[in-house]
Every structure is written in C-alpha cells, then in structure tokens.
GROMACS .gro file of C-alpha atoms in nm:
model
  379
    1MET     CA    1  -4.039  -2.335   5.032
    2GLY     CA    2  -4.242  -2.462   5.327
    3LEU     CA    3  -4.078  -2.678   5.594
    4LEU     CA    4  -4.345  -2.950   5.564
    5GLN     CA    5  -4.309  -2.956   5.186
    6PHE     CA    6  -3.931  -2.991   5.205
    7PHE     CA    7  -3.944  -3.250   5.484
    8LEU     CA    8  -4.203  -3.469   5.309
    9THR     CA    9  -4.011  -3.449   4.980
   10LEU     CA   10  -3.695  -3.562   5.160
   11VAL     CA   11  -3.872  -3.848   5.339
   12ILE     CA   12  -4.021  -3.988   5.017
   13SER     CA   13  -3.689  -3.959   4.833
   14CYS     CA   14  -3.494  -4.123   5.114
   15LEU     CA   15  -3.735  -4.414   5.160
   16ASN     CA   16  -3.679  -4.493   4.793
   17MET     CA   17  -3.303  -4.524   4.840
   18ALA     CA   18  -3.325  -4.806   5.096
   19PRO     CA   19  -3.425  -5.085   4.852
   20LEU     CA   20  -3.140  -5.009   4.612
   21MET     CA   21  -2.863  -5.026   4.871
   22THR     CA   22  -3.029  -5.321   5.045
   23ALA     CA   23  -3.062  -5.521   4.725
   24ARG     CA   24  -2.701  -5.442   4.630
   25MET     CA   25  -2.590  -5.620   4.948
   26ILE     CA   26  -2.856  -5.888   5.009
   27LEU     CA   27  -2.872  -6.037   4.659
   28PRO     CA   28  -2.493  -6.092   4.632
   29LEU     CA   29  -2.486  -6.238   4.985
   30VAL     CA   30  -2.762  -6.486   4.897
   31LEU     CA   31  -2.582  -6.588   4.580
   32LEU     CA   32  -2.249  -6.630   4.759
   33GLN     CA   33  -2.420  -6.843   5.026
   34THR     CA   34  -2.558  -7.069   4.754
   35GLY     CA   35  -2.219  -7.116   4.590
   36ALA     CA   36  -2.230  -6.862   4.308
   37SER     CA   37  -1.898  -6.745   4.166
   38ALA     CA   38  -1.756  -6.398   4.216
   39GLY     CA   39  -1.786  -6.353   3.841
   40PHE     CA   40  -2.164  -6.403   3.847
   41VAL     CA   41  -2.195  -6.176   4.152
   42GLY     CA   42  -2.011  -5.912   3.950
   43LEU     CA   43  -2.258  -5.963   3.665
   44LEU     CA   44  -2.547  -5.920   3.911
   45SER     CA   45  -2.397  -5.598   4.043
   46ALA     CA   46  -2.359  -5.473   3.685
   47MET     CA   47  -2.729  -5.536   3.621
   48PHE     CA   48  -2.823  -5.273   3.879
   49THR     CA   49  -2.679  -5.012   3.644
   50ALA     CA   50  -2.696  -5.158   3.291
   51PRO     CA   51  -3.069  -5.101   3.212
   52PRO     CA   52  -3.073  -4.737   3.334
   53ILE     CA   53  -2.794  -4.657   3.088
   54VAL     CA   54  -3.047  -4.688   2.806
   55PHE     CA   55  -3.324  -4.486   2.969
   56ASN     CA   56  -3.159  -4.219   3.190
   57VAL     CA   57  -3.161  -3.935   2.938
   58VAL     CA   58  -3.510  -4.028   2.814
   59PHE     CA   59  -3.635  -4.031   3.172
   60GLY     CA   60  -3.472  -3.694   3.239
   61ARG     CA   61  -3.645  -3.546   2.934
   62TRP     CA   62  -3.977  -3.692   3.054
   63VAL     CA   63  -3.931  -3.514   3.389
   64ASP     CA   64  -3.845  -3.191   3.207
   65ARG     CA   65  -4.171  -3.215   3.009
   66THR     CA   66  -4.416  -3.339   3.273
   67GLY     CA   67  -4.272  -3.251   3.613
   68THR     CA   68  -4.161  -3.494   3.881
   69PHE     CA   69  -4.482  -3.650   4.015
   70ARG     CA   70  -4.563  -3.921   3.760
   71PRO     CA   71  -4.197  -4.017   3.706
   72MET     CA   72  -4.154  -4.050   4.084
   73LEU     CA   73  -4.458  -4.279   4.102
   74VAL     CA   74  -4.306  -4.509   3.839
   75ALA     CA   75  -3.968  -4.508   4.014
   76THR     CA   76  -4.127  -4.595   4.350
   77LEU     CA   77  -4.318  -4.890   4.203
   78LEU     CA   78  -3.996  -5.022   4.049
   79LEU     CA   79  -3.833  -5.015   4.392
   80ALA     CA   80  -4.117  -5.148   4.605
   81PHE     CA   81  -4.221  -5.472   4.438
   82PRO     CA   82  -3.965  -5.645   4.207
   83SER     CA   83  -3.789  -5.834   4.488
   84LEU     CA   84  -4.114  -6.025   4.549
   85ILE     CA   85  -4.053  -6.204   4.216
   86LEU     CA   86  -3.777  -6.400   4.392
   87LEU     CA   87  -4.041  -6.564   4.613
   88PHE     CA   88  -4.165  -6.751   4.305
   89SER     CA   89  -3.839  -6.814   4.123
   90ASP     CA   90  -3.479  -6.814   4.242
   91ALA     CA   91  -3.328  -6.884   3.901
   92SER     CA   92  -3.014  -6.694   3.806
   93LEU     CA   93  -3.197  -6.497   3.536
   94THR     CA   94  -3.457  -6.391   3.793
   95PHE     CA   95  -3.186  -6.237   4.011
   96LEU     CA   96  -3.058  -6.043   3.710
   97LEU     CA   97  -3.410  -5.922   3.621
   98VAL     CA   98  -3.481  -5.805   3.977
   99ALA     CA   99  -3.146  -5.624   3.994
  100GLY     CA  100  -3.222  -5.441   3.669
  101LEU     CA  101  -3.568  -5.329   3.783
  102ILE     CA  102  -3.454  -5.211   4.127
  103GLY     CA  103  -3.150  -5.038   3.980
  104SER     CA  104  -3.367  -4.852   3.729
  105GLY     CA  105  -3.607  -4.744   4.003
  106GLY     CA  106  -3.325  -4.613   4.220
  107VAL     CA  107  -3.167  -4.409   3.943
  108PHE     CA  108  -3.500  -4.268   3.824
  109SER     CA  109  -3.597  -4.177   4.180
  110HIS     CA  110  -3.269  -3.990   4.227
  111ILE     CA  111  -3.321  -3.791   3.905
  112ALA     CA  112  -3.670  -3.683   4.011
  113ALA     CA  113  -3.571  -3.611   4.371
  114THR     CA  114  -3.268  -3.402   4.272
  115ARG     CA  115  -3.484  -3.193   4.041
  116ALA     CA  116  -3.760  -3.143   4.298
  117VAL     CA  117  -3.524  -3.040   4.578
  118GLY     CA  118  -3.308  -2.827   4.350
  119GLU     CA  119  -3.602  -2.631   4.210
  120ILE     CA  120  -3.755  -2.539   4.545
  121SER     CA  121  -3.416  -2.424   4.681
  122SER     CA  122  -3.254  -2.085   4.637
  123ASP     CA  123  -2.907  -2.064   4.483
  124LEU     CA  124  -2.749  -2.004   4.825
  125LYS     CA  125  -2.926  -2.299   4.989
  126ARG     CA  126  -2.913  -2.550   4.702
  127ALA     CA  127  -2.587  -2.717   4.805
  128ARG     CA  128  -2.707  -2.740   5.166
  129ASN     CA  129  -3.045  -2.885   5.071
  130LEU     CA  130  -2.893  -3.136   4.830
  131GLY     CA  131  -2.656  -3.228   5.111
  132LEU     CA  132  -2.954  -3.287   5.341
  133LEU     CA  133  -3.118  -3.498   5.071
  134ILE     CA  134  -2.817  -3.723   5.036
  135ALA     CA  135  -2.771  -3.731   5.413
  136GLY     CA  136  -3.125  -3.860   5.430
  137TYR     CA  137  -3.032  -4.119   5.168
  138SER     CA  138  -2.762  -4.236   5.406
  139ILE     CA  139  -3.004  -4.287   5.694
  140ALA     CA  140  -3.226  -4.503   5.474
  141GLN     CA  141  -2.922  -4.686   5.338
  142PHE     CA  142  -2.817  -4.761   5.696
  143THR     CA  143  -3.162  -4.880   5.799
  144GLY     CA  144  -3.237  -5.100   5.498
  145PRO     CA  145  -2.920  -5.317   5.481
  146THR     CA  146  -2.894  -5.346   5.860
  147ILE     CA  147  -3.251  -5.471   5.900
  148SER     CA  148  -3.239  -5.698   5.595
  149GLY     CA  149  -2.904  -5.842   5.700
  150LEU     CA  150  -3.051  -5.943   6.036
  151ILE     CA  151  -3.362  -6.083   5.865
  152LEU     CA  152  -3.150  -6.287   5.622
  153GLU     CA  153  -2.943  -6.430   5.907
  154HIS     CA  154  -3.233  -6.517   6.139
  155PHE     CA  155  -3.540  -6.567   5.916
  156GLY     CA  156  -3.404  -6.683   5.582
  157GLN     CA  157  -3.395  -6.571   5.224
  158ASN     CA  158  -3.769  -6.530   5.153
  159MET     CA  159  -3.822  -6.286   5.439
  160ALA     CA  160  -3.513  -6.096   5.329
  161TYR     CA  161  -3.659  -6.062   4.979
  162ILE     CA  162  -3.982  -5.920   5.124
  163SER     CA  163  -3.787  -5.672   5.337
  164ILE     CA  164  -3.597  -5.521   5.042
  165GLY     CA  165  -3.883  -5.306   4.908
  166PHE     CA  166  -4.065  -5.255   5.237
  167LEU     CA  167  -3.968  -4.889   5.293
  168SER     CA  168  -4.062  -4.789   4.938
  169VAL     CA  169  -4.416  -4.908   5.005
  170PHE     CA  170  -4.436  -4.635   5.270
  171GLY     CA  171  -4.284  -4.391   5.022
  172PHE     CA  172  -4.554  -4.477   4.769
  173CYS     CA  173  -4.827  -4.405   5.026
  174LEU     CA  174  -4.671  -4.068   5.116
  175LEU     CA  175  -4.639  -3.981   4.748
  176LEU     CA  176  -5.018  -3.988   4.719
  177LEU     CA  177  -5.042  -3.697   4.966
  178PRO     CA  178  -5.070  -3.341   4.824
  179TRP     CA  179  -4.808  -3.159   5.034
  180HIS     CA  180  -4.475  -3.261   4.879
  181ALA     CA  181  -4.276  -3.082   4.608
  182PHE     CA  182  -4.322  -3.354   4.345
  183ARG     CA  183  -4.691  -3.276   4.296
  184GLN     CA  184  -4.646  -2.899   4.323
  185TRP     CA  185  -4.371  -2.891   4.062
  186ALA     CA  186  -4.586  -3.084   3.817
  187LYS     CA  187  -4.843  -2.804   3.829
  188HIS     CA  188  -4.600  -2.531   3.736
  189ARG     CA  189  -4.361  -2.702   3.499
  190ASP     CA  190  -4.337  -2.572   3.143
  191ALA     CA  191  -4.390  -2.881   2.930
  192THR     CA  192  -4.227  -2.736   2.617
  193VAL     CA  193  -3.870  -2.858   2.631
  194ALA     CA  194  -3.663  -2.868   2.314
  195ARG     CA  195  -3.496  -3.195   2.222
  196SER     CA  196  -3.148  -3.063   2.161
  197ARG     CA  197  -2.847  -3.278   2.098
  198ILE     CA  198  -2.648  -3.427   2.382
  199ARG     CA  199  -2.318  -3.299   2.244
  200GLU     CA  200  -2.439  -2.941   2.297
  201LEU     CA  201  -2.443  -3.012   2.670
  202VAL     CA  202  -2.086  -3.137   2.691
  203ARG     CA  203  -1.970  -2.819   2.517
  204VAL     CA  204  -2.086  -2.613   2.815
  205PRO     CA  205  -1.765  -2.482   2.980
  206GLY     CA  206  -1.656  -2.703   3.270
  207LEU     CA  207  -1.958  -2.932   3.254
  208LYS     CA  208  -1.781  -3.222   3.085
  209ARG     CA  209  -1.509  -3.236   3.349
  210TRP     CA  210  -1.754  -3.222   3.638
  211LEU     CA  211  -1.960  -3.496   3.477
  212ALA     CA  212  -1.642  -3.705   3.477
  213VAL     CA  213  -1.577  -3.625   3.843
  214ASN     CA  214  -1.933  -3.722   3.930
  215THR     CA  215  -1.893  -4.049   3.740
  216VAL     CA  216  -1.597  -4.145   3.956
  217THR     CA  217  -1.736  -4.032   4.292
  218SER     CA  218  -2.076  -4.192   4.233
  219GLY     CA  219  -1.912  -4.508   4.103
  220ALA     CA  220  -1.695  -4.537   4.411
  221MET     CA  221  -1.994  -4.508   4.643
  222THR     CA  222  -2.238  -4.733   4.461
  223THR     CA  223  -1.979  -5.007   4.405
  224PHE     CA  224  -1.916  -5.019   4.779
  225PRO     CA  225  -2.194  -5.270   4.866
  226LEU     CA  226  -2.032  -5.518   4.627
  227ILE     CA  227  -1.698  -5.470   4.802
  228VAL     CA  228  -1.864  -5.526   5.140
  229ALA     CA  229  -2.033  -5.845   5.017
  230LEU     CA  230  -1.715  -5.988   4.864
  231GLN     CA  231  -1.485  -5.881   5.148
  232SER     CA  232  -1.721  -6.010   5.418
  233ALA     CA  233  -1.742  -6.347   5.246
  234GLU     CA  234  -1.364  -6.354   5.209
  235ILE     CA  235  -1.289  -6.288   5.578
  236GLY     CA  236  -1.582  -6.492   5.711
  237MET     CA  237  -1.820  -6.225   5.844
  238SER     CA  238  -2.189  -6.302   5.898
  239ALA     CA  239  -2.474  -6.138   5.704
  240SER     CA  240  -2.561  -5.917   6.002
  241GLN     CA  241  -2.197  -5.804   6.035
  242ALA     CA  242  -2.188  -5.722   5.663
  243GLY     CA  243  -2.511  -5.525   5.701
  244PHE     CA  244  -2.374  -5.337   6.000
  245SER     CA  245  -2.053  -5.254   5.809
  246LEU     CA  246  -2.248  -5.115   5.517
  247GLY     CA  247  -2.471  -4.932   5.764
  248ALA     CA  248  -2.163  -4.776   5.926
  249PHE     CA  249  -2.056  -4.647   5.585
  250SER     CA  250  -2.401  -4.501   5.521
  251ILE     CA  251  -2.453  -4.343   5.861
  252ALA     CA  252  -2.108  -4.181   5.848
  253THR     CA  253  -2.216  -3.998   5.536
  254VAL     CA  254  -2.492  -3.833   5.740
  255ALA     CA  255  -2.238  -3.662   5.961
  256SER     CA  256  -2.026  -3.554   5.667
  257ARG     CA  257  -2.310  -3.428   5.452
  258ALA     CA  258  -2.466  -3.236   5.737
  259LEU     CA  259  -2.147  -3.028   5.731
  260THR     CA  260  -2.191  -2.938   5.362
  261GLY     CA  261  -2.322  -2.589   5.436
  262PRO     CA  262  -2.037  -2.476   5.667
  263VAL     CA  263  -1.771  -2.633   5.445
  264SER     CA  264  -1.912  -2.479   5.125
  265ALA     CA  265  -1.908  -2.138   5.295
  266ARG     CA  266  -1.534  -2.165   5.366
  267PHE     CA  267  -1.386  -2.369   5.080
  268PRO     CA  268  -1.441  -2.374   4.703
  269ALA     CA  269  -1.582  -2.694   4.553
  270THR     CA  270  -1.249  -2.776   4.384
  271THR     CA  271  -1.057  -2.781   4.712
  272ALA     CA  272  -1.321  -2.973   4.902
  273VAL     CA  273  -1.375  -3.241   4.639
  274SER     CA  274  -1.006  -3.298   4.561
  275SER     CA  275  -0.920  -3.332   4.931
  276MET     CA  276  -1.194  -3.587   4.992
  277LEU     CA  277  -1.102  -3.785   4.682
  278ALA     CA  278  -0.742  -3.813   4.798
  279ALA     CA  279  -0.842  -3.935   5.144
  280GLY     CA  280  -1.093  -4.178   4.991
  281ALA     CA  281  -0.830  -4.329   4.762
  282VAL     CA  282  -0.607  -4.412   5.059
  283LEU     CA  283  -0.896  -4.566   5.253
  284PHE     CA  284  -1.009  -4.775   4.958
  285VAL     CA  285  -0.665  -4.929   4.930
  286SER     CA  286  -0.647  -5.001   5.302
  287ILE     CA  287  -0.989  -5.169   5.321
  288ALA     CA  288  -0.870  -5.454   5.102
  289TYR     CA  289  -0.616  -5.556   5.368
  290VAL     CA  290  -0.844  -5.547   5.674
  291GLU     CA  291  -0.913  -5.899   5.801
  292THR     CA  292  -1.123  -5.857   6.119
  293PHE     CA  293  -1.466  -5.711   6.187
  294ALA     CA  294  -1.388  -5.409   6.409
  295PRO     CA  295  -1.121  -5.252   6.183
  296PHE     CA  296  -1.342  -5.326   5.883
  297VAL     CA  297  -1.633  -5.131   6.033
  298MET     CA  298  -1.406  -4.840   6.125
  299THR     CA  299  -1.261  -4.822   5.774
  300CYS     CA  300  -1.611  -4.835   5.623
  301ALA     CA  301  -1.719  -4.548   5.846
  302ALA     CA  302  -1.412  -4.343   5.753
  303LEU     CA  303  -1.485  -4.398   5.384
  304GLY     CA  304  -1.843  -4.288   5.434
  305LEU     CA  305  -1.721  -3.975   5.610
  306VAL     CA  306  -1.494  -3.858   5.328
  307LEU     CA  307  -1.694  -3.976   5.028
  308GLY     CA  308  -2.019  -3.845   5.172
  309MET     CA  309  -1.898  -3.487   5.130
  310CYS     CA  310  -1.836  -3.523   4.756
  311ALA     CA  311  -2.185  -3.580   4.615
  312PRO     CA  312  -2.362  -3.256   4.718
  313PHE     CA  313  -2.069  -3.041   4.604
  314VAL     CA  314  -2.049  -3.212   4.265
  315LEU     CA  315  -2.427  -3.209   4.214
  316SER     CA  316  -2.447  -2.841   4.305
  317VAL     CA  317  -2.176  -2.751   4.050
  318ILE     CA  318  -2.341  -2.960   3.777
  319TYR     CA  319  -2.678  -2.801   3.855
  320ALA     CA  320  -2.527  -2.452   3.831
  321LEU     CA  321  -2.347  -2.525   3.501
  322ALA     CA  322  -2.643  -2.694   3.328
  323PRO     CA  323  -2.873  -2.491   3.097
  324SER     CA  324  -3.186  -2.404   3.297
  325ALA     CA  325  -3.430  -2.579   3.058
  326ARG     CA  326  -3.222  -2.899   3.042
  327VAL     CA  327  -3.126  -2.963   3.403
  328ASN     CA  328  -3.287  -3.307   3.422
  329GLU     CA  329  -3.138  -3.404   3.088
  330VAL     CA  330  -2.795  -3.319   3.228
  331ILE     CA  331  -2.870  -3.519   3.543
  332GLY     CA  332  -2.986  -3.807   3.325
  333LEU     CA  333  -2.668  -3.784   3.118
  334SER     CA  334  -2.467  -3.780   3.439
  335MET     CA  335  -2.643  -4.093   3.563
  336THR     CA  336  -2.588  -4.262   3.225
  337LEU     CA  337  -2.214  -4.200   3.248
  338THR     CA  338  -2.212  -4.316   3.609
  339ASN     CA  339  -2.411  -4.629   3.531
  340THR     CA  340  -2.182  -4.714   3.241
  341MET     CA  341  -1.887  -4.713   3.477
  342GLN     CA  342  -2.082  -4.903   3.742
  343THR     CA  343  -2.169  -5.167   3.484
  344ILE     CA  344  -1.819  -5.215   3.349
  345LEU     CA  345  -1.639  -5.215   3.685
  346PRO     CA  346  -1.833  -5.485   3.873
  347LEU     CA  347  -1.856  -5.705   3.565
  348SER     CA  348  -1.483  -5.700   3.490
  349LEU     CA  349  -1.358  -5.680   3.847
  350GLY     CA  350  -1.597  -5.951   3.963
  351ILE     CA  351  -1.413  -6.182   3.726
  352LEU     CA  352  -1.075  -6.054   3.848
  353ALA     CA  353  -1.183  -6.102   4.210
  354THR     CA  354  -1.216  -6.475   4.144
  355GLY     CA  355  -0.840  -6.495   4.103
  356PHE     CA  356  -0.707  -6.188   4.282
  357GLY     CA  357  -0.959  -6.107   4.558
  358THR     CA  358  -1.128  -5.777   4.639
  359SER     CA  359  -0.801  -5.584   4.636
  360ALA     CA  360  -0.831  -5.553   4.257
  361ILE     CA  361  -1.154  -5.355   4.296
  362SER     CA  362  -1.009  -5.136   4.571
  363TRP     CA  363  -0.695  -5.049   4.375
  364MET     CA  364  -0.892  -4.969   4.061
  365LEU     CA  365  -1.130  -4.735   4.244
  366ALA     CA  366  -0.841  -4.565   4.424
  367GLY     CA  367  -0.668  -4.498   4.092
  368LEU     CA  368  -0.984  -4.355   3.937
  369MET     CA  369  -1.039  -4.126   4.233
  370LEU     CA  370  -0.686  -3.990   4.206
  371GLY     CA  371  -0.750  -3.923   3.836
  372ALA     CA  372  -1.069  -3.735   3.925
  373ILE     CA  373  -0.867  -3.494   4.141
  374ASN     CA  374  -0.697  -3.367   3.826
  375MET     CA  375  -1.035  -3.320   3.659
  376SER     CA  376  -1.178  -3.115   3.945
  377ILE     CA  377  -0.871  -2.891   3.970
  378ARG     CA  378  -0.857  -2.823   3.597
  379SER     CA  379  -1.226  -2.734   3.593
   0.00000   0.00000   0.00000
C-alpha cells in the first residue's frame, strides 16, 4: 500500500462525509427558524436514513461484484448536488427529498470507503487505518458544519444550501485521478460473488451481536446533529454556535481515533468498547441539562472523545468476522440495521421532543448504549 494511494483514498472519503453532517445540522436549523415543529424536524432527520435501508445490501453486493470505483462515483454525485434543489423549491417535500438523497450518498460512500481502506490494509494495521479514516471523517465533519453555520448566519439560507455539497465537488474531481485505491481495487476485484441468503450471515459466531453493537454506536453518533439542532434552539444559541458545538464533537473524535492503534495494542475490543459506551451514556444524559454555550461545547467535545473510539474497533471486529467474499454485504447489512434505528429514533423522539424536550432523546440513547455493553461483553 503506497502512502499516496492511502492518503488520496482517505481525502476523497473524508470530503464525502462533510455534506452529510452539514445537512443534518443546517436543514433542521433552517426549518426551526421558519417555524417548523420538532415533529417535522424529526421526520426530516429520519429521511437521511430511511431510503438507504432499502438499498444498503444491494449496494454492498454491487461493490462486491464491480469494485469500489463506480459505486463511489454515484455516492459522490448524491452528496455534491442535491442541496441545490432547495434553491428552486423550499417546500417541505423538497427538504425530505434532499435529505433522502444526501443520506443515501453518505451511507453508500462509507460502504465503498470502508471496503477500499480495509482491503489495502494488512490485518495488523486494519484497525489503525480504519481509525485514521474515521478520524479524517471527523475533520471534514468539523469543517463542513462550522463553515455552513457561519454562512447561514451571515449570508442566508441560499448560500448555506450551496455550501452543503461544496467539499464533495472537490472529492469528485479527485476521484477522477488514477492514484487512489478505489480505481485500483476495481481492476483486481473478482466479480463472481454468490447471492447467498442474509440469514447465513447472522449465523456467523459473534457477528450478530457486533452488528447490534454497531447499530447502537453508529446511531448515537449520527443522531447527534439532531440533538445539537434541537438543544441549540431550545437554549437560544445562534447557528454559528450550533455549528461550532457540532464541530467540537467532530474534532474531538480526531484525537480519540488517532489513539486507536495504541489502545488496540493494549486492550481487547470488548473492554475498550464497553468502557467508552458507559462514559458516553453518562455524557448523553448530562448534555440534556446544559443551558449555556461554554458547558455545551465542552460536553459535545467529551462525547466526541469517547464515542470516537468505538467505530474503528467495532468495524474492525465486524470486518474480521465477516466471510471474505461477502464483506461489503455485511457492511451493507450493518448500515441497514443502523439506518433502521436512525429512522425510528428521530421520527418518534422528534414527536416526543415537542412535549418533553431533547432530554427524551438523550435518555433513550443512553439506555441503548448501556444495553450495547452487555452485547459486546457476551460476544
């Protein structure tokens, strides 16, 4: 694995993560500013994950057959341009359509990127490299919401819509270059992949439990922009303050994920994941009761620090447990389970937040994370 190849693969993958996190924050903020209910904002947040539920496994099989290049092109286009539709129509249904397209692009990009990085990494370096990938995600997820929050506050909604997919346009240009792992993998991939039944995968020892753990940890992280949007509106923060808070969460994950290698060398995945889930549950409960900007930012950063360590450990275990010819199908199944949870939670808790505030979301996520500890230990 060449350094340039790995670096360019990471850059393309990370640029594609900025629009998803940015849209998860900017679109709810715009709706809340225009008087939308918390229930509709919850429906919008659910739309980021509802369409991919249908196509995750199919997309994973497509990657298994054809390699990662063409699927990554499709994912990048879905991230770069849909937000421009809002320049021509700001109807409620348009917001839901844009959320579905961007959400699908983000999930598909993650499936292709995980496969590309995983395949060019040795067994000993896979957890570290996946940690670097997700750390790179965090940098992009800091940059996107922070910039778009400032643009929304100072230049208005239309400029904010344009800014959502801006970084993915650069990713698309880089994807046309020949030196990344997406194009190389497409040349060597065996296109004959059997279409076996999904239930055969969940019978793999330990895989079902780690898929459940991944569902909870991913759900906790990807629901966080909704919590920031609702909580910031509830305590009266500006759009730029909300963007900075979400950026603090994202940038804190960089520090935590950069430590994946040393931590994985000293602690088994079970110990590391269960410890971080316990700390995250406590922080999620506390964030619902923070009422000023500075403590809110600090709590967001602390959550990013502990939750950021979970993803590379869980992904590495799932990758190791999955049958070698069906890795992307397993990743697609994992994303389907995650998206199902991410669809149900915002939709139901968005309605609850209308009457009970954001604490309902925080308590629910904390409870799920505590349940995931049992899953990881028993695996």
